[in-house]
Amino acid sequence: MARPDAPRLLLLLPSTTYRATAFVEAARQLDVALTVASELPSAFEREQPSGLLTLDFADPDRAAEQAGVFAREHPLAGVLGVDDDTAVVAAAVATRLGLRGNPVPAALAARDKQRQREQLAGASVPVPRFVLTPADADPESLSRQVEYPCVLKPLRLSASRGVIRADNPAGFVAAFRRLGAILAQPDVAACGEPARRLLVEQFIPGPEVALEGLLVGGRLRLLALFDKPDPLDGPFFEETIYVTPSRLAPAAQHAIAATAQAAATALGLVEGPVHAELRHNERGPWLIEMAARPIGGRCSAALRFESRDGGRGTGDVSLEELIVRHALAMDLPAFQREDRASGVMMIPVPGAGVLREVRGVEAARSVPLVEAVLITAHQGQRLVPLPEGARYPGFIFARGDGAREVEAALREAHRRLEFVME
């Protein structure tokens, strides 16, 4: 339990998130009073009135009003969202209560791919050419108007769900209809207007990287740059391996960081974590997407930081601890990412069907440099591949002296896994 005068953080956690444990542990490490808010009421909320809260995540203004009522009795020192939707709610709460955070329009722009594309293009940040089209448009007619190759993508979904490459008119028509069916699914249709439109944009060739950063007063602090060694050329865009440090040339890495800074500025983001996807080719960096949240899933476990001010031991500072410190306006220690290379594999969905068993987990864990193999899918769960699906069946983590060795360890561990499906 935190000390009586500890600052209180309002942590916005959707009921489906993987992120709870890491943030709760960060709050414990910092001796922070924590209130966890979700969109669904908890059976324990009455017994823990200061620790649990229900907010209307679907209506950020109402959620901010609810948080304001709560704060009269339990003053808040910070608020933090962990995904695209709660980042908008966190911005609304921060604005209402005068806490550190982003303006609501900036958080909205980061969540909506159309708005993001328009603002970035208007600020001359390199982004793919794009057009917006109704989901009920005639794909045959559109297929004769677009340039190929192109990428069709929804405005709101994450984890590459619904993102499809088309190389010719026939492929475009098939992709358009497939994405239309995804947008009609009940959980997607509940988004409202964003589910009735889609983006068609230029395909950008070249290697893709993921950038993890922290904005402090509008200035981007680069935390890590991950290479994605598996080509992401389509027709679907399932992410697998992230490895850091990047093996791109220093000049390319510097240009990528500068482009991410320009994107954050163009969107109006000023405080908190950002996660960006960029591509790099002979014309330089291209901003594919920027989100006002930290890296998703369990992937943050691939990042450790070491204090350079005589504080905690080497590699003992987590990404979540840095984010919580920033949200509460606490001093950020002098830190850097650990010296060792690290990586994570988001285990690809092996196919459509019901999971019955995962074999070879201990064999995968025994691979040198592998630190953990986490199977998050459960027996009896239906697995859905991209582009319809959005959840990975598990994660593999590795650390070593070099990025190449870490990548090889992740691949070998994955090779030893066998998913039994029916």
Tab-separated table of C-alpha atoms in Angstrom:
chain	number	residue	atom	x	y	z
A	1	MET	CA	0.000	0.000	0.000
A	2	ALA	CA	1.284	3.472	-0.908
A	3	ARG	CA	2.084	6.014	1.795
A	4	PRO	CA	-0.785	8.374	2.764
A	5	ASP	CA	0.711	11.377	0.952
A	6	ALA	CA	1.618	9.450	-2.226
A	7	PRO	CA	0.555	11.030	-5.538
A	8	ARG	CA	-2.428	9.284	-7.110
A	9	LEU	CA	-2.414	8.072	-10.706
A	10	LEU	CA	-5.608	7.367	-12.628
A	11	LEU	CA	-4.757	4.461	-14.940
A	12	LEU	CA	-7.247	3.826	-17.734
A	13	LEU	CA	-7.239	0.102	-18.491
A	14	PRO	CA	-9.703	-1.458	-20.946
A	15	SER	CA	-11.033	-4.783	-19.740
A	16	THR	CA	-9.319	-6.589	-22.644
A	17	THR	CA	-5.801	-5.184	-22.182
A	18	TYR	CA	-2.592	-7.089	-21.466
A	19	ARG	CA	-1.068	-4.044	-19.779
A	20	ALA	CA	-2.381	-4.174	-16.209
A	21	THR	CA	0.412	-6.117	-14.488
A	22	ALA	CA	3.287	-4.032	-15.854
A	23	PHE	CA	1.726	-0.708	-14.861
A	24	VAL	CA	0.619	-1.921	-11.442
A	25	GLU	CA	4.170	-3.095	-10.769
A	26	ALA	CA	5.559	0.276	-11.924
A	27	ALA	CA	3.232	2.083	-9.519
A	28	ARG	CA	4.353	-0.215	-6.704
A	29	GLN	CA	8.012	0.432	-7.468
A	30	LEU	CA	7.390	4.181	-7.288
A	31	ASP	CA	5.172	4.023	-4.178
A	32	VAL	CA	2.323	5.611	-6.118
A	33	ALA	CA	-1.346	5.453	-5.108
A	34	LEU	CA	-3.140	3.836	-8.016
A	35	THR	CA	-6.730	4.050	-9.187
A	36	VAL	CA	-7.564	1.678	-12.032
A	37	ALA	CA	-10.461	2.748	-14.222
A	38	SER	CA	-12.185	0.473	-16.723
A	39	GLU	CA	-15.256	0.657	-18.919
A	40	LEU	CA	-16.856	-2.265	-17.067
A	41	PRO	CA	-17.736	-2.152	-13.360
A	42	SER	CA	-15.770	-4.358	-10.990
A	43	ALA	CA	-17.361	-6.504	-8.311
A	44	PHE	CA	-14.745	-5.112	-5.905
A	45	GLU	CA	-15.344	-1.429	-6.663
A	46	ARG	CA	-17.526	-0.867	-3.617
A	47	GLU	CA	-14.915	-2.398	-1.312
A	48	GLN	CA	-12.099	-0.371	-2.917
A	49	PRO	CA	-13.630	3.034	-3.699
A	50	SER	CA	-10.274	4.760	-4.085
A	51	GLY	CA	-8.651	1.987	-6.104
A	52	LEU	CA	-11.283	1.055	-8.694
A	53	LEU	CA	-13.452	3.237	-10.870
A	54	THR	CA	-15.832	2.807	-13.806
A	55	LEU	CA	-15.663	5.400	-16.585
A	56	ASP	CA	-17.530	5.748	-19.869
A	57	PHE	CA	-14.639	5.203	-22.287
A	58	ALA	CA	-17.016	5.596	-25.242
A	59	ASP	CA	-17.684	9.236	-24.268
A	60	PRO	CA	-14.464	11.064	-23.293
A	61	ASP	CA	-16.304	14.180	-22.098
A	62	ARG	CA	-18.543	12.156	-19.805
A	63	ALA	CA	-15.549	10.146	-18.586
A	64	ALA	CA	-13.750	13.382	-17.745
A	65	GLU	CA	-16.811	14.563	-15.810
A	66	GLN	CA	-16.919	11.269	-13.897
A	67	ALA	CA	-13.200	11.529	-13.129
A	68	GLY	CA	-13.713	15.072	-11.893
A	69	VAL	CA	-16.338	13.891	-9.417
A	70	PHE	CA	-13.994	11.132	-8.215
A	71	ALA	CA	-11.109	13.606	-7.847
A	72	ARG	CA	-13.049	15.758	-5.378
A	73	GLU	CA	-12.637	13.012	-2.806
A	74	HIS	CA	-9.476	11.397	-4.161
A	75	PRO	CA	-7.268	14.108	-5.709
A	76	LEU	CA	-5.421	12.987	-8.822
A	77	ALA	CA	-1.833	13.887	-9.719
A	78	GLY	CA	-1.826	12.247	-13.133
A	79	VAL	CA	-3.801	10.273	-15.691
A	80	LEU	CA	-2.607	7.709	-18.193
A	81	GLY	CA	-4.234	5.753	-21.027
A	82	VAL	CA	-2.681	2.614	-22.476
A	83	ASP	CA	-4.322	2.270	-25.900
A	84	ASP	CA	-5.685	4.469	-28.692
A	85	ASP	CA	-9.157	4.948	-27.187
A	86	THR	CA	-8.059	5.520	-23.589
A	87	ALA	CA	-5.423	7.972	-24.812
A	88	VAL	CA	-8.309	10.188	-25.931
A	89	VAL	CA	-10.082	9.725	-22.598
A	90	ALA	CA	-6.844	10.531	-20.747
A	91	ALA	CA	-6.497	13.746	-22.762
A	92	ALA	CA	-10.043	14.760	-21.830
A	93	VAL	CA	-9.437	14.021	-18.137
A	94	ALA	CA	-6.105	15.850	-18.152
A	95	THR	CA	-7.669	18.891	-19.799
A	96	ARG	CA	-10.534	19.001	-17.317
A	97	LEU	CA	-8.362	18.538	-14.211
A	98	GLY	CA	-5.290	20.484	-15.315
A	99	LEU	CA	-3.018	17.439	-15.373
A	100	ARG	CA	-0.100	16.668	-17.645
A	101	GLY	CA	-1.360	15.346	-20.969
A	102	ASN	CA	-2.144	15.990	-24.606
A	103	PRO	CA	-4.819	18.275	-26.028
A	104	VAL	CA	-7.918	16.298	-26.968
A	105	PRO	CA	-7.707	17.225	-30.696
A	106	ALA	CA	-4.152	15.863	-30.815
A	107	ALA	CA	-5.173	12.570	-29.228
A	108	LEU	CA	-8.088	12.316	-31.645
A	109	ALA	CA	-5.785	12.933	-34.612
A	110	ALA	CA	-3.424	10.224	-33.411
A	111	ARG	CA	-6.320	7.755	-33.177
A	112	ASP	CA	-7.966	8.494	-36.528
A	113	LYS	CA	-5.906	7.531	-39.597
A	114	GLN	CA	-7.710	9.958	-41.902
A	115	ARG	CA	-7.254	12.961	-39.642
A	116	GLN	CA	-3.660	11.949	-38.988
A	117	ARG	CA	-2.863	11.634	-42.699
A	118	GLU	CA	-4.423	15.024	-43.451
A	119	GLN	CA	-2.551	16.858	-40.698
A	120	LEU	CA	0.778	15.240	-41.490
A	121	ALA	CA	0.460	15.882	-45.213
A	122	GLY	CA	-0.503	19.485	-44.481
A	123	ALA	CA	2.666	19.880	-42.417
A	124	SER	CA	4.843	18.305	-45.167
A	125	VAL	CA	5.652	15.234	-43.076
A	126	PRO	CA	6.386	12.419	-45.579
A	127	VAL	CA	3.318	10.148	-45.670
A	128	PRO	CA	1.823	7.922	-48.382
A	129	ARG	CA	-0.530	9.523	-50.870
A	130	PHE	CA	-4.065	8.646	-49.818
A	131	VAL	CA	-7.744	8.988	-50.639
A	132	LEU	CA	-10.759	8.454	-48.408
A	133	THR	CA	-13.663	6.446	-49.768
A	134	PRO	CA	-17.021	5.246	-48.427
A	135	ALA	CA	-17.070	1.576	-47.524
A	136	ASP	CA	-20.178	1.140	-49.691
A	137	ALA	CA	-18.594	2.638	-52.817
A	138	ASP	CA	-18.364	0.646	-56.053
A	139	PRO	CA	-14.998	-1.163	-55.918
A	140	GLU	CA	-15.049	-1.934	-59.663
A	141	SER	CA	-15.139	1.770	-60.484
A	142	LEU	CA	-12.549	2.682	-57.838
A	143	SER	CA	-10.186	-0.036	-59.036
A	144	ARG	CA	-9.761	1.846	-62.325
A	145	GLN	CA	-8.825	5.094	-60.573
A	146	VAL	CA	-6.145	4.119	-58.042
A	147	GLU	CA	-2.402	3.648	-58.478
A	148	TYR	CA	-0.828	0.260	-57.814
A	149	PRO	CA	0.433	-1.181	-55.598
A	150	CYS	CA	-1.838	0.323	-52.973
A	151	VAL	CA	-2.920	-0.468	-49.417
A	152	LEU	CA	-6.495	-0.482	-48.123
A	153	LYS	CA	-6.912	0.129	-44.412
A	154	PRO	CA	-9.608	0.943	-41.847
A	155	LEU	CA	-9.589	4.259	-40.009
A	156	ARG	CA	-9.566	2.951	-36.429
A	157	LEU	CA	-8.442	-0.649	-36.087
A	158	SER	CA	-5.019	-1.612	-34.730
A	159	ALA	CA	-2.559	-4.537	-34.949
A	160	SER	CA	-2.802	-4.457	-38.785
A	161	ARG	CA	-6.372	-5.746	-38.679
A	162	GLY	CA	-8.053	-5.079	-42.014
A	163	VAL	CA	-4.906	-3.797	-43.743
A	164	ILE	CA	-4.597	-5.357	-47.218
A	165	ARG	CA	-2.311	-4.702	-50.198
A	166	ALA	CA	-3.661	-4.769	-53.753
A	167	ASP	CA	-1.439	-4.983	-56.838
A	168	ASN	CA	-4.047	-4.797	-59.598
A	169	PRO	CA	-7.754	-4.051	-60.157
A	170	ALA	CA	-8.903	-7.599	-59.445
A	171	GLY	CA	-6.903	-7.651	-56.217
A	172	PHE	CA	-8.340	-4.245	-55.276
A	173	VAL	CA	-11.932	-5.408	-55.693
A	174	ALA	CA	-11.306	-8.514	-53.598
A	175	ALA	CA	-9.498	-6.519	-50.880
A	176	PHE	CA	-12.214	-3.835	-50.819
A	177	ARG	CA	-14.946	-6.414	-50.297
A	178	ARG	CA	-12.957	-8.278	-47.656
A	179	LEU	CA	-12.292	-5.079	-45.728
A	180	GLY	CA	-15.935	-4.110	-46.088
A	181	ALA	CA	-16.926	-7.365	-44.397
A	182	ILE	CA	-14.527	-6.626	-41.530
A	183	LEU	CA	-15.964	-3.127	-41.113
A	184	ALA	CA	-19.442	-4.658	-40.908
A	185	GLN	CA	-18.527	-6.926	-37.984
A	186	PRO	CA	-20.411	-5.834	-34.829
A	187	ASP	CA	-17.366	-4.811	-32.781
A	188	VAL	CA	-16.076	-2.658	-35.647
A	189	ALA	CA	-19.430	-1.249	-36.714
A	190	ALA	CA	-19.832	0.015	-33.141
A	191	CYS	CA	-17.183	2.644	-33.956
A	192	GLY	CA	-19.863	4.475	-35.944
A	193	GLU	CA	-18.817	6.795	-38.765
A	194	PRO	CA	-15.161	5.602	-38.919
A	195	ALA	CA	-16.444	2.116	-39.794
A	196	ARG	CA	-18.278	3.474	-42.828
A	197	ARG	CA	-15.155	4.747	-44.590
A	198	LEU	CA	-11.705	3.452	-45.449
A	199	LEU	CA	-8.357	4.692	-46.710
A	200	VAL	CA	-6.708	3.725	-49.967
A	201	GLU	CA	-3.076	4.758	-49.893
A	202	GLN	CA	0.208	4.385	-51.708
A	203	PHE	CA	2.303	1.348	-50.783
A	204	ILE	CA	5.694	2.483	-49.491
A	205	PRO	CA	8.504	-0.040	-50.111
A	206	GLY	CA	11.463	-0.491	-47.814
A	207	PRO	CA	12.256	-1.808	-44.345
A	208	GLU	CA	9.892	-0.884	-41.537
A	209	VAL	CA	10.856	0.146	-38.014
A	210	ALA	CA	8.955	0.822	-34.802
A	211	LEU	CA	9.902	3.828	-32.718
A	212	GLU	CA	9.200	4.080	-29.022
A	213	GLY	CA	9.429	7.558	-27.552
A	214	LEU	CA	8.373	9.837	-24.732
A	215	LEU	CA	7.256	13.406	-25.341
A	216	VAL	CA	8.245	15.895	-22.658
A	217	GLY	CA	7.072	19.429	-23.299
A	218	GLY	CA	6.725	18.648	-26.998
A	219	ARG	CA	10.265	17.310	-27.335
A	220	LEU	CA	10.669	13.673	-28.326
A	221	ARG	CA	12.993	11.533	-26.233
A	222	LEU	CA	13.854	8.462	-28.285
A	223	LEU	CA	13.609	5.362	-26.090
A	224	ALA	CA	14.178	2.635	-28.670
A	225	LEU	CA	14.177	1.998	-32.383
A	226	PHE	CA	13.139	-1.539	-33.337
A	227	ASP	CA	13.989	-3.199	-36.632
A	228	LYS	CA	11.323	-5.463	-38.136
A	229	PRO	CA	13.516	-7.956	-39.976
A	230	ASP	CA	10.648	-9.832	-41.631
A	231	PRO	CA	9.553	-8.026	-44.828
A	232	LEU	CA	6.139	-6.400	-44.512
A	233	ASP	CA	5.178	-6.383	-48.188
A	234	GLY	CA	1.660	-7.818	-47.963
A	235	PRO	CA	-0.855	-8.887	-48.941
A	236	PHE	CA	-1.393	-8.732	-45.165
A	237	PHE	CA	0.898	-7.061	-42.644
A	238	GLU	CA	1.343	-9.386	-39.692
A	239	GLU	CA	4.123	-8.111	-37.447
A	240	THR	CA	6.392	-10.768	-36.016
A	241	ILE	CA	9.865	-9.829	-34.779
A	242	TYR	CA	11.003	-6.551	-33.186
A	243	VAL	CA	14.733	-6.239	-32.417
A	244	THR	CA	16.656	-3.321	-30.942
A	245	PRO	CA	19.112	-1.645	-31.383
A	246	SER	CA	18.390	-0.975	-35.026
A	247	ARG	CA	20.940	-2.053	-37.606
A	248	LEU	CA	20.112	0.846	-39.912
A	249	ALA	CA	22.869	3.361	-40.601
A	250	PRO	CA	23.171	6.141	-37.965
A	251	ALA	CA	22.150	8.777	-40.526
A	252	ALA	CA	18.963	6.854	-41.317
A	253	GLN	CA	18.161	6.457	-37.621
A	254	HIS	CA	18.649	10.181	-37.043
A	255	ALA	CA	16.347	11.001	-39.987
A	256	ILE	CA	13.689	8.603	-38.672
A	257	ALA	CA	13.756	10.243	-35.226
A	258	ALA	CA	13.511	13.692	-36.820
A	259	THR	CA	10.497	12.609	-38.876
A	260	ALA	CA	8.797	11.240	-35.763
A	261	GLN	CA	9.418	14.554	-33.985
A	262	ALA	CA	7.936	16.446	-36.927
A	263	ALA	CA	4.894	14.163	-36.894
A	264	ALA	CA	4.274	14.645	-33.174
A	265	THR	CA	4.528	18.407	-33.610
A	266	ALA	CA	2.166	18.376	-36.592
A	267	LEU	CA	-0.427	16.382	-34.656
A	268	GLY	CA	-0.124	18.641	-31.615
A	269	LEU	CA	1.096	15.895	-29.279
A	270	VAL	CA	3.159	17.312	-26.423
A	271	GLU	CA	3.225	14.893	-23.481
A	272	GLY	CA	3.507	11.179	-22.892
A	273	PRO	CA	4.381	8.018	-24.773
A	274	VAL	CA	4.277	7.675	-28.544
A	275	HIS	CA	4.598	4.569	-30.674
A	276	ALA	CA	5.312	5.143	-34.369
A	277	GLU	CA	5.696	2.939	-37.430
A	278	LEU	CA	7.953	4.265	-40.176
A	279	ARG	CA	9.482	2.982	-43.393
A	280	HIS	CA	12.835	3.985	-44.854
A	281	ASN	CA	13.980	3.831	-48.448
A	282	GLU	CA	16.164	5.781	-50.881
A	283	ARG	CA	13.886	8.825	-50.447
A	284	GLY	CA	14.270	8.802	-46.659
A	285	PRO	CA	11.788	8.094	-43.835
A	286	TRP	CA	8.017	7.848	-44.273
A	287	LEU	CA	5.638	8.117	-41.352
A	288	ILE	CA	3.140	5.253	-41.608
A	289	GLU	CA	1.356	5.728	-38.276
A	290	MET	CA	1.862	7.451	-34.934
A	291	ALA	CA	-0.104	6.563	-31.800
A	292	ALA	CA	-0.278	8.511	-28.533
A	293	ARG	CA	0.333	5.397	-26.437
A	294	PRO	CA	3.123	2.977	-25.577
A	295	ILE	CA	3.946	-0.182	-27.506
A	296	GLY	CA	1.104	-2.700	-27.367
A	297	GLY	CA	0.555	-6.174	-26.019
A	298	ARG	CA	3.314	-7.640	-23.841
A	299	CYS	CA	6.035	-6.159	-26.055
A	300	SER	CA	7.190	-3.567	-23.510
A	301	ALA	CA	8.983	-6.386	-21.659
A	302	ALA	CA	11.586	-6.229	-24.435
A	303	LEU	CA	12.660	-2.823	-23.111
A	304	ARG	CA	14.726	-2.184	-20.003
A	305	PHE	CA	16.489	0.993	-19.021
A	306	GLU	CA	19.384	1.654	-16.708
A	307	SER	CA	19.766	4.634	-14.439
A	308	ARG	CA	22.840	6.794	-14.871
A	309	ASP	CA	22.401	8.824	-11.692
A	310	GLY	CA	23.436	6.254	-9.092
A	311	GLY	CA	19.887	5.035	-8.523
A	312	ARG	CA	18.501	1.623	-9.389
A	313	GLY	CA	20.634	-1.182	-10.744
A	314	THR	CA	21.479	-1.851	-14.361
A	315	GLY	CA	18.442	-2.671	-16.484
A	316	ASP	CA	16.012	-2.274	-13.583
A	317	VAL	CA	13.853	0.550	-14.940
A	318	SER	CA	10.858	-0.511	-17.037
A	319	LEU	CA	9.163	1.436	-19.803
A	320	GLU	CA	6.039	1.645	-17.637
A	321	GLU	CA	7.988	3.222	-14.793
A	322	LEU	CA	9.270	5.979	-17.074
A	323	ILE	CA	5.753	6.595	-18.378
A	324	VAL	CA	4.229	6.718	-14.875
A	325	ARG	CA	6.943	9.096	-13.678
A	326	HIS	CA	6.235	11.409	-16.562
A	327	ALA	CA	2.449	11.319	-16.120
A	328	LEU	CA	2.839	12.337	-12.469
A	329	ALA	CA	5.337	15.111	-13.313
A	330	MET	CA	7.968	13.338	-11.235
A	331	ASP	CA	11.637	13.803	-11.986
A	332	LEU	CA	12.796	11.547	-14.793
A	333	PRO	CA	16.109	9.921	-13.943
A	334	ALA	CA	19.032	10.149	-16.303
A	335	PHE	CA	18.530	6.897	-18.166
A	336	GLN	CA	19.432	4.996	-21.276
A	337	ARG	CA	18.314	1.743	-22.827
A	338	GLU	CA	20.340	-1.206	-21.563
A	339	ASP	CA	23.541	-2.007	-23.469
A	340	ARG	CA	22.390	-5.467	-24.571
A	341	ALA	CA	20.319	-6.174	-27.652
A	342	SER	CA	16.770	-7.343	-27.046
A	343	GLY	CA	13.815	-8.508	-29.055
A	344	VAL	CA	10.317	-9.880	-29.022
A	345	MET	CA	8.443	-12.124	-31.404
A	346	MET	CA	4.703	-11.707	-31.594
A	347	ILE	CA	3.972	-15.341	-32.380
A	348	PRO	CA	2.153	-15.524	-35.724
A	349	VAL	CA	-1.311	-17.029	-35.772
A	350	PRO	CA	-0.676	-20.530	-37.146
A	351	GLY	CA	-4.015	-20.725	-38.945
A	352	ALA	CA	-7.750	-20.446	-38.469
A	353	GLY	CA	-9.279	-22.848	-35.994
A	354	VAL	CA	-9.676	-23.804	-32.367
A	355	LEU	CA	-6.493	-24.146	-30.318
A	356	ARG	CA	-6.216	-27.527	-28.609
A	357	GLU	CA	-2.604	-27.644	-27.451
A	358	VAL	CA	0.754	-25.903	-27.713
A	359	ARG	CA	3.712	-28.279	-27.747
A	360	GLY	CA	7.409	-27.539	-27.438
A	361	VAL	CA	7.145	-24.619	-25.009
A	362	GLU	CA	9.900	-25.923	-22.731
A	363	ALA	CA	12.089	-26.678	-25.738
A	364	ALA	CA	11.569	-23.121	-26.942
A	365	ARG	CA	12.439	-21.728	-23.517
A	366	SER	CA	15.701	-23.712	-23.522
A	367	VAL	CA	17.065	-21.884	-26.575
A	368	PRO	CA	20.131	-19.826	-25.552
A	369	LEU	CA	19.328	-16.091	-25.132
A	370	VAL	CA	15.568	-16.751	-24.844
A	371	GLU	CA	14.235	-15.284	-21.588
A	372	ALA	CA	10.549	-16.081	-21.794
A	373	VAL	CA	7.919	-17.813	-23.902
A	374	LEU	CA	4.431	-16.600	-23.009
A	375	ILE	CA	1.416	-18.340	-24.523
A	376	THR	CA	-1.501	-15.988	-24.012
A	377	ALA	CA	-4.056	-17.943	-26.048
A	378	HIS	CA	-5.946	-20.572	-24.079
A	379	GLN	CA	-7.086	-24.059	-24.912
A	380	GLY	CA	-10.390	-23.928	-26.756
A	381	GLN	CA	-9.826	-20.388	-28.046
A	382	ARG	CA	-10.617	-19.726	-31.686
A	383	LEU	CA	-7.619	-18.218	-33.459
A	384	VAL	CA	-8.240	-15.865	-36.360
A	385	PRO	CA	-5.416	-14.888	-38.745
A	386	LEU	CA	-5.036	-11.483	-40.356
A	387	PRO	CA	-6.616	-9.545	-41.856
A	388	GLU	CA	-9.729	-10.438	-39.826
A	389	GLY	CA	-7.889	-11.220	-36.595
A	390	ALA	CA	-6.044	-8.893	-34.255
A	391	ARG	CA	-4.625	-10.965	-31.382
A	392	TYR	CA	-1.422	-12.971	-31.230
A	393	PRO	CA	-1.329	-16.358	-29.477
A	394	GLY	CA	1.772	-15.428	-27.502
A	395	PHE	CA	5.172	-13.753	-27.254
A	396	ILE	CA	8.820	-14.826	-27.179
A	397	PHE	CA	11.510	-12.619	-25.592
A	398	ALA	CA	15.277	-12.798	-25.984
A	399	ARG	CA	18.368	-10.807	-24.986
A	400	GLY	CA	21.989	-11.032	-26.076
A	401	ASP	CA	25.106	-9.190	-27.079
A	402	GLY	CA	23.960	-8.498	-30.636
A	403	ALA	CA	20.730	-7.921	-32.546
A	404	ARG	CA	21.544	-10.625	-35.084
A	405	GLU	CA	21.975	-13.256	-32.362
A	406	VAL	CA	18.753	-12.185	-30.652
A	407	GLU	CA	16.828	-12.464	-33.908
A	408	ALA	CA	18.232	-15.952	-34.525
A	409	ALA	CA	17.240	-17.065	-31.013
A	410	LEU	CA	13.662	-15.843	-31.495
A	411	ARG	CA	13.374	-17.723	-34.779
A	412	GLU	CA	14.755	-20.939	-33.314
A	413	ALA	CA	12.418	-20.766	-30.316
A	414	HIS	CA	9.465	-20.254	-32.622
A	415	ARG	CA	10.579	-23.195	-34.782
A	416	ARG	CA	10.304	-25.477	-31.738
A	417	LEU	CA	6.681	-24.552	-31.038
A	418	GLU	CA	3.822	-26.619	-32.427
A	419	PHE	CA	0.230	-25.372	-32.301
A	420	VAL	CA	-2.331	-28.174	-32.451
A	421	MET	CA	-5.502	-26.849	-34.043
A	422	GLU	CA	-8.819	-28.208	-35.134
